[in-house]
XYZ file of C-alpha atoms in Angstrom:
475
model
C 111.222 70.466 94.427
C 110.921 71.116 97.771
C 109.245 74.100 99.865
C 110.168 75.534 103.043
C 108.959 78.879 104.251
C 111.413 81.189 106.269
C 110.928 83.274 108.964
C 113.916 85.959 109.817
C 114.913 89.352 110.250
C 117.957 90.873 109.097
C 120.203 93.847 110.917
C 123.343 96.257 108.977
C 126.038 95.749 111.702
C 129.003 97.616 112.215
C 132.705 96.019 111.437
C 133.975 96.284 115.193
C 130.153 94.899 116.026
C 130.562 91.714 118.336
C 127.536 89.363 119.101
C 126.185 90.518 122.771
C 125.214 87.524 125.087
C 121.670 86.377 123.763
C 120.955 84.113 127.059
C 119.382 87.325 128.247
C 117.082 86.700 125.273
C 113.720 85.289 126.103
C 113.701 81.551 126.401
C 117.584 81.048 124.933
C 119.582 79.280 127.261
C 122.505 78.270 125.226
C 124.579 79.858 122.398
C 127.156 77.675 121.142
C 128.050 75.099 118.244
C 128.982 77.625 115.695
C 129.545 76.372 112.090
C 131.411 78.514 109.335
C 130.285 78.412 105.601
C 131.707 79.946 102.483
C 128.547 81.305 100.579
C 128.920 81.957 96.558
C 125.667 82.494 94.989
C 124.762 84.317 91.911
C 121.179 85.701 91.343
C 119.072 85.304 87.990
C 116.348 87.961 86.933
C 115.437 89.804 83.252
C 117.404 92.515 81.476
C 114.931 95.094 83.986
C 114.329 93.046 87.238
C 111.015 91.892 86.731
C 111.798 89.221 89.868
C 113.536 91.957 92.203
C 110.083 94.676 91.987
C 107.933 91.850 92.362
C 109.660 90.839 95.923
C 110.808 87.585 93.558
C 114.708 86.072 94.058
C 115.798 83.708 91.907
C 119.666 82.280 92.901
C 122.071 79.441 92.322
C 124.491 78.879 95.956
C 127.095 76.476 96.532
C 127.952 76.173 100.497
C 125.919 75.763 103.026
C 123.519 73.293 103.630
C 121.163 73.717 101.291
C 123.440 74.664 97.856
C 121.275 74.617 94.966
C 118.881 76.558 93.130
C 116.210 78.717 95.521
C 113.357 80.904 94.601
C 111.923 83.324 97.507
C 108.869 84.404 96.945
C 106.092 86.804 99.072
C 104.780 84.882 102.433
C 102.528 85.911 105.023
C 104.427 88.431 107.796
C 108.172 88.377 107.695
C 108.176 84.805 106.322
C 108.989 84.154 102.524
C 108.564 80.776 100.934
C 111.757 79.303 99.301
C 111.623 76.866 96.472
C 114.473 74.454 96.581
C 115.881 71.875 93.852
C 119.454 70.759 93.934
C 122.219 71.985 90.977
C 121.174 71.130 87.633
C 123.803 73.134 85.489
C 123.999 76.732 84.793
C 120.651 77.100 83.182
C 117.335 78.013 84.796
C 115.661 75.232 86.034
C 111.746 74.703 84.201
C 110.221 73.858 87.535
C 111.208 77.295 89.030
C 111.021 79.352 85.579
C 107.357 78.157 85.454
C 106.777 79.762 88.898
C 107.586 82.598 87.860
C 106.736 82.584 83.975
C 103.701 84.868 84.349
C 106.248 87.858 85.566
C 108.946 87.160 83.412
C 107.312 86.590 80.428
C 108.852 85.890 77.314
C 111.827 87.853 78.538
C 114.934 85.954 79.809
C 116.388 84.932 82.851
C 120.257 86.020 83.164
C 122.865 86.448 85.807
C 122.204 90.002 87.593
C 124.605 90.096 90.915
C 126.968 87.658 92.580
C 127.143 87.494 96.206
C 130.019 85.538 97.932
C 128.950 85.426 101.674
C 131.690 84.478 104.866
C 129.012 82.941 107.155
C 129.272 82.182 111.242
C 126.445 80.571 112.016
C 125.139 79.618 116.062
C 122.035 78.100 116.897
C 120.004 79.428 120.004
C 118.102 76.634 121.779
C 116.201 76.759 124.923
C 116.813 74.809 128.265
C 115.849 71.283 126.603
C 118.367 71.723 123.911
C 115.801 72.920 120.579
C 116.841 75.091 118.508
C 114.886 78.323 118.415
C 116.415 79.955 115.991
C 119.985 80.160 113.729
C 121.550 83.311 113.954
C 124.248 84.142 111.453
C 127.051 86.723 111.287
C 127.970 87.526 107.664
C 130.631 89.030 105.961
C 129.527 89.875 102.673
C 130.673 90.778 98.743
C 128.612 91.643 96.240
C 129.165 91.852 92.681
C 126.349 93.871 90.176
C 127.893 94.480 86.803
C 130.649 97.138 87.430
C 129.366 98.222 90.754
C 131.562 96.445 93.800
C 130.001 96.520 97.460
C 131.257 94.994 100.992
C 129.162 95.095 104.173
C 128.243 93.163 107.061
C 124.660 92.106 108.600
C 123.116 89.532 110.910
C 120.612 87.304 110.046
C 118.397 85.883 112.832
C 115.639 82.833 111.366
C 113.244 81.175 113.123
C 113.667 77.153 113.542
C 111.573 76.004 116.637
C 110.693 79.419 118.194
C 108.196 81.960 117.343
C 107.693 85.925 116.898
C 108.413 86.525 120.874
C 112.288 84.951 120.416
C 112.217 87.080 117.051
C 111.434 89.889 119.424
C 114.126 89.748 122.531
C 116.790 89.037 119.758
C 115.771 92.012 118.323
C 116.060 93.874 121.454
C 119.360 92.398 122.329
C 121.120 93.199 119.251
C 119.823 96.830 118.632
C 121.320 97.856 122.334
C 124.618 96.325 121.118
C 124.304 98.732 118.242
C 122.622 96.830 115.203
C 120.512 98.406 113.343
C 117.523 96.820 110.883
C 119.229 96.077 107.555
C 118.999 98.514 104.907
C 117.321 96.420 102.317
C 115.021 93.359 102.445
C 117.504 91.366 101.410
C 121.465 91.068 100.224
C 120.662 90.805 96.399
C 118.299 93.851 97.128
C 120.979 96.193 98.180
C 123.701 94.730 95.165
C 121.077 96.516 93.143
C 120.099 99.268 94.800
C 120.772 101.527 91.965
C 118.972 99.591 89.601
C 115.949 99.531 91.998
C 115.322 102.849 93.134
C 112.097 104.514 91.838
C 112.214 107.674 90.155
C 111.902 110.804 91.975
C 108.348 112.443 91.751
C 105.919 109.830 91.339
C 102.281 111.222 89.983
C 99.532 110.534 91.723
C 97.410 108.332 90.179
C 93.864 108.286 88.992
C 91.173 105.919 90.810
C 90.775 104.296 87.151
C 94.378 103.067 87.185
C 94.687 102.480 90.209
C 92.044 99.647 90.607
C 93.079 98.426 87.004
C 96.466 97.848 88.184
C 95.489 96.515 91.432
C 93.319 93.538 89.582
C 96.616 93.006 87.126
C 98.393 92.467 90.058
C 95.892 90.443 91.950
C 95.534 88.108 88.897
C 99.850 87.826 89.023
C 99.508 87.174 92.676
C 97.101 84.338 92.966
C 98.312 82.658 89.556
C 100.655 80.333 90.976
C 98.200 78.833 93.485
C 95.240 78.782 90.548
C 97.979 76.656 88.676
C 98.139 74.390 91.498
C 94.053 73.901 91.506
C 93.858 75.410 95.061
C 90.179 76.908 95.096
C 90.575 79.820 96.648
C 93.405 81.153 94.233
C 91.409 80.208 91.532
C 88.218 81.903 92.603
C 90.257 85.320 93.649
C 92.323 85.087 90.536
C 88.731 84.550 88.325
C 87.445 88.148 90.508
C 90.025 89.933 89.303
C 89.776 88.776 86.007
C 85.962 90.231 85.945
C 86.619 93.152 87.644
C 89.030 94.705 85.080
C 86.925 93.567 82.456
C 84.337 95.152 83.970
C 86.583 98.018 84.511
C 87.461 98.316 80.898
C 83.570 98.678 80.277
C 82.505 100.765 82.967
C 85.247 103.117 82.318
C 86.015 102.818 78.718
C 86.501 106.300 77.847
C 89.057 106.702 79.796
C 91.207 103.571 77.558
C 91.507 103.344 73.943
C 88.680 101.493 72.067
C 90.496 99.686 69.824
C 92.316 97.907 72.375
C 89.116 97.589 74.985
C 87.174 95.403 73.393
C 89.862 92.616 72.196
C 91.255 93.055 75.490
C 87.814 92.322 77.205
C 87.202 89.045 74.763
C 90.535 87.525 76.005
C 89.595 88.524 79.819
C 86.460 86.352 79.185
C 88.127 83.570 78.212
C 90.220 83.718 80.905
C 87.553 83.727 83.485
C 85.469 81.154 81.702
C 88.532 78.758 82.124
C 89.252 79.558 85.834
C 84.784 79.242 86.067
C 85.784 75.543 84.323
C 87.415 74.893 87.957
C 85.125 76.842 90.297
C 81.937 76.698 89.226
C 81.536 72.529 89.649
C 83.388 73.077 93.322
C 80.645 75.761 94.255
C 78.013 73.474 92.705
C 79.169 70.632 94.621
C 79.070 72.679 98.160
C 75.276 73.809 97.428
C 74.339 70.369 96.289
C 75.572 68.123 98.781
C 74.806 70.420 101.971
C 72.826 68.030 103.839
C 72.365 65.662 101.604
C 74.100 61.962 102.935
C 72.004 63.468 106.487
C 68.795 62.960 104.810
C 69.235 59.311 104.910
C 70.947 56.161 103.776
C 68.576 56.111 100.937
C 70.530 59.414 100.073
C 73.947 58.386 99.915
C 74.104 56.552 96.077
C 72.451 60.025 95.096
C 74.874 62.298 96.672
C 77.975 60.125 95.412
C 76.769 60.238 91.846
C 76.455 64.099 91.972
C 80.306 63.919 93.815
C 81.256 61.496 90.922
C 80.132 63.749 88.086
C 80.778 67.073 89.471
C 85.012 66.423 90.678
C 85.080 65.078 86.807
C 84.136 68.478 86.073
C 86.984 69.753 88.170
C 89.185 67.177 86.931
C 88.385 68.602 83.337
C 88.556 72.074 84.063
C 91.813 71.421 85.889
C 93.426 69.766 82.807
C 92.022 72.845 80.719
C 93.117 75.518 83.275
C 96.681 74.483 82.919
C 96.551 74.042 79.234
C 95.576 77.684 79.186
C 97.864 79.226 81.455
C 100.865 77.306 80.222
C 99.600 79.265 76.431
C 101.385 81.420 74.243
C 97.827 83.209 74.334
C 97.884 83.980 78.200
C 101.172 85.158 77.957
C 99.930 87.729 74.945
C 97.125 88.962 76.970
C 98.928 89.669 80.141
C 101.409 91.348 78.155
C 98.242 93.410 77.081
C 96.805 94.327 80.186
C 100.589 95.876 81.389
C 100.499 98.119 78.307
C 96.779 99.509 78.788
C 96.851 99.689 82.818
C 101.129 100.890 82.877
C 100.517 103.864 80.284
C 98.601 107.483 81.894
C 95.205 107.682 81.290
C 93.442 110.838 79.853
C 91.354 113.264 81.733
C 87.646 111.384 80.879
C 86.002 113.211 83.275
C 84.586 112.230 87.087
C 84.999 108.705 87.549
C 82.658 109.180 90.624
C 79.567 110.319 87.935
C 80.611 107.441 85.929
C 80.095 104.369 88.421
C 76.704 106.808 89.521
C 75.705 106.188 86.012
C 76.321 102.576 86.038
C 74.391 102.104 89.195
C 71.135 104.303 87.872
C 71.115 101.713 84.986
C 71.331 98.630 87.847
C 68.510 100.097 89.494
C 66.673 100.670 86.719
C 66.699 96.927 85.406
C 66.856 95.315 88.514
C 62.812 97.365 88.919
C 62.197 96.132 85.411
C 63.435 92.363 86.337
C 61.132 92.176 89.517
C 57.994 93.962 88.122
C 58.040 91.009 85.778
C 58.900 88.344 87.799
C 60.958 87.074 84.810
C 64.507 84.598 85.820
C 66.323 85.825 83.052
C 65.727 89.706 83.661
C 66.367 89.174 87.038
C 69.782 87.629 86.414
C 70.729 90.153 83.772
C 70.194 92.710 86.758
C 72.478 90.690 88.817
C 75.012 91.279 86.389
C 74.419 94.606 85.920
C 74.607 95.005 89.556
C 78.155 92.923 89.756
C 79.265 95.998 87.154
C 78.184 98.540 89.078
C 79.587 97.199 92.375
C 82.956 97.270 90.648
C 82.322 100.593 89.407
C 81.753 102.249 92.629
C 84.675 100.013 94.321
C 86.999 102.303 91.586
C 85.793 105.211 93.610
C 84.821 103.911 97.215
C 87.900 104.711 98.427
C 88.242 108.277 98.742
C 85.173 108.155 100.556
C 85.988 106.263 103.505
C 83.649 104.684 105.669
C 80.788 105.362 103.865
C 82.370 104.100 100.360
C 83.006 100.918 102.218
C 79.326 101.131 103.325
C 77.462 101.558 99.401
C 80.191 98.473 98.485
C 79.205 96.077 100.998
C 75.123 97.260 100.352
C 75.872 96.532 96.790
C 77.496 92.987 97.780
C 74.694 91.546 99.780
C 72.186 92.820 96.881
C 74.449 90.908 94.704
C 74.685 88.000 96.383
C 71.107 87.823 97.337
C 70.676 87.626 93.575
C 72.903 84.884 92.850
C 71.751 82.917 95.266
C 68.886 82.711 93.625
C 70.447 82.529 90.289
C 72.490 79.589 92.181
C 69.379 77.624 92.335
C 68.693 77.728 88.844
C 72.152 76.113 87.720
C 71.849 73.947 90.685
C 68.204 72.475 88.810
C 69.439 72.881 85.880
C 72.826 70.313 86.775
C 70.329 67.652 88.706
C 68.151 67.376 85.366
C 71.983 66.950 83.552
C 73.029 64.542 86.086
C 70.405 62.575 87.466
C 66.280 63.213 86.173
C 65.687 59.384 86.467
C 65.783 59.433 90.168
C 63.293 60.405 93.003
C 65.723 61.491 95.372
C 67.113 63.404 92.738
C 63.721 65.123 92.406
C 63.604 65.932 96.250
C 66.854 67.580 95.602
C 65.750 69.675 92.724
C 62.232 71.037 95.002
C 64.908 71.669 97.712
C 66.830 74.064 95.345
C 63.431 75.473 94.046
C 62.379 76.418 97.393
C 65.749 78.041 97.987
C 64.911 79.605 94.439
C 62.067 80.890 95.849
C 63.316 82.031 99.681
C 66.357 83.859 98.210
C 64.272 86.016 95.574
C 61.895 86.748 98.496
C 64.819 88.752 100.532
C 65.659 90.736 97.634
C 63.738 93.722 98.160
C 64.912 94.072 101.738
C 68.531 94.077 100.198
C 67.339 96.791 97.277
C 65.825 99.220 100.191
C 69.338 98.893 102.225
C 71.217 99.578 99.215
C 69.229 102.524 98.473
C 69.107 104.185 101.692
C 70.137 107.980 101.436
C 72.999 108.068 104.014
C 74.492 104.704 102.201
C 74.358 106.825 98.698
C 74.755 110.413 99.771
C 78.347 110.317 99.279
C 78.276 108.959 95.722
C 75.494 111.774 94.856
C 77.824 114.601 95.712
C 80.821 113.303 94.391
């Protein structure tokens, strides 16, 4: 497979519509060496276009340069990535249907539109002859069950140029009369019927909206966690705990019989993504400094390395094992039907997350009165649930909700920093207690132990300060 990502902009031109002289553009000093293609793809999606309202197209294109099977998927800007293996038949190829398996599901993949696309395609290059960017007139047919549509549009994609030649094309072909396309892309405006959202959306309650935004967030960062990339992994594990905590926080607002199975499977999940992350975090903390403390150091430091990327190795081959299951399938069909479906009236969710910060304080006064590690990391995961909480509601407050949030983060991560320590002694005893420099390591991580819990009560007062909470008082 191979990936390319794509940079262009797309304009709905009139039939008379002639392409203006771009030399005027910025930095395009020749126009010429136009090539013609005959286009003739036909898109793939489910029964309900699970690919299309997830900003998803799946296609197989003969012509052109690159005929074959593509998947587009979201990039950063106006670029989308595009996933590229050559013909392989009429059926879906398993490379690109994993991709995209999480969306689709069970459900599957059939023909949905068929666009057959007359191309004229001119590169713009600069002075020294490099192509900036392609820019291509097409006249286009599209094909969506009954429905029959004609139109043409200019594409303009970036080669060797950036966002400023992006820009004076732009400028250049909306005085000629273009006009930005009415879609975001072809396929898109085949099925514009099929697309458009009902009229009168409801407004929805701060309860479903974060529930949906975590469903979402663990869709989005799934195909990087698949790929072992750490900070997919980690974002994808967040999300994982913060609609579980969610669920709990707020479960009378979603139906208990569903809740608690529900929040089992969502910690499995995240102890399965914590397979990969937790031995990468461990490995940062442990190492910092370590092969600078001497030669003597080094055989330590590459013994922790050994044993802690065989952990990642492991949870790697685990991760994938679970994401490729019939069971992670099952539950994210589960979390569409609890967060997609109206929740009751339950009451303030504001009160709610004031609630489940009350109880944080309250154990988190408990935990350091008694100068007990286990209390005091049971309040640091009370505190994680209560962050979450008053994230569901932070919102609508504005500056100050942002305010109590990032209060409550420091607080929390002052606390795991010193629960951090603990694993971290706890993994040198597992990996190495026959050592001496393995027993300088472990008094450097009790001294951190030690440093971290002594900041904590700083971080409480900050988080408790009236004008951070006010807001969450009178809500």
């Amino acid at each position: 497979m191979e990936t390319a990502t794509e940079t262009e902009r797309k304009y709905d031109v009139p039939e008379t519509f002639e392409l203006p002289d771009l030399t005027v553009a910025a930095g395009i000093a020749q126009v010429d060496g136009a090539e013609t293609h005959d286009l003739d793809a036909t898109y793939f999606d489910t029964d309900d276009l699970r690919l299309m309202k997830n900003r998803r197209t799946l296609r197989r294109r003969s012509g052109g340069h690159d005929a074959g099977w593509h998947l587009k998927t979201p990039a950063d800007g106006d670029g989308r990535k595009e996933h590229r293996m050559p013909d392989a038949g009429d059926e879906v190829p398993g490379e690109l249907r994993a991709l995209v398996r999480t969306i689709v599901r069970r459900r599957p993949l059939e023909p949905v539109a068929r666009l057959r696309t007359h191309r004229v395609e001119t590169p713009l290059r600069d002075k020294k002859g490099r192509t900036l960017a392609l820019i291509a007139q097409d006249q286009v047919r599209a094909e969506s069950g009954d429905e029959r549509s004609a139109w043409q549009e200019i594409e303009v994609e970036l080669v060797d140029g950036d966002e400023k030649v992006l820009d004076a094309v732009e400028k250049v072909l909306l005085e000629a009369g273009a006009r930005p396309a009415a879609g975001p892309s072809k396929v898109a405006r085949a099925l514009a019927g099929r697309l458009q959202e009902k009229p009168g959306k409801i407004k929805i309650n701060p309860v479903s909206r974060y529930a949906r935004e975590q469903r979402d967030a663990i869709l989005e960062h799934d195909p990087a966690a698949r790929r072992g990339e750490e900070e997919a992994v980690h974002k994808m594990r967040v999300a994982t705990r913060r609609l579980r905590s969610t669920l709990k926080s707020f479960r009378r607002w979603f139906p208990e019989e569903e809740t608690a199975p529900l929040g089992d499977e969502l910690r499995w999940l995240a102890a399965v993504l914590g397979g990969v992350r937790d031995p990468q975090v461990l490995e940062v903390k442990l190492l910092a400094g370590v092969e600078e403390s001497g030669p003597e150091f080094i055989p330590t430091a590459q013994r922790i390395r050994t044993a802690l990327e065989h952990r990642v190795a492991k949870g790697r081959q685990e991760l994938e094992a679970a994401l490729a299951s019939d069971r992670y399938l099952d539950l994210l069909d589960r979390i569409d039907a609890l967060v997609d479906r109206p929740l009751p009236d339950a009451g303030d969710p504001a009160e709610r997350a004031r609630k489940v910060l009350g109880k944080a304080d309250d154990r988190l006064d408990t935990a350091l009165a008694d100068g007990v590690d286990e209390e005091i990391h049971d309040a640091r995961k009370k505190y994680k649930q209560a962050r979450y909480a008053v994230e569901v509601v932070a919102p609508e407050a504005g500056k100050t909700g942002k305010r109590l949030v990032k209060a409550l983060t420091d607080l929390q991560d002052g606390l795991g920093a010193h629960q951090d320590s603990s694993i971290a002694r706890e993994t040198l005893r597992e990996i190495g207690p026959d050592s001496f420099h393995f027993g300088v390591l472990y008094g450097r991580q009790e001294a951190v132990g030690k440093e971290t819990l002594i900041a904590v009560p700083a971080l409480v007062r900050a988080s408790r300060r009236k004008k951070v909470r006010r807001w969450l008082v009178k809500a």
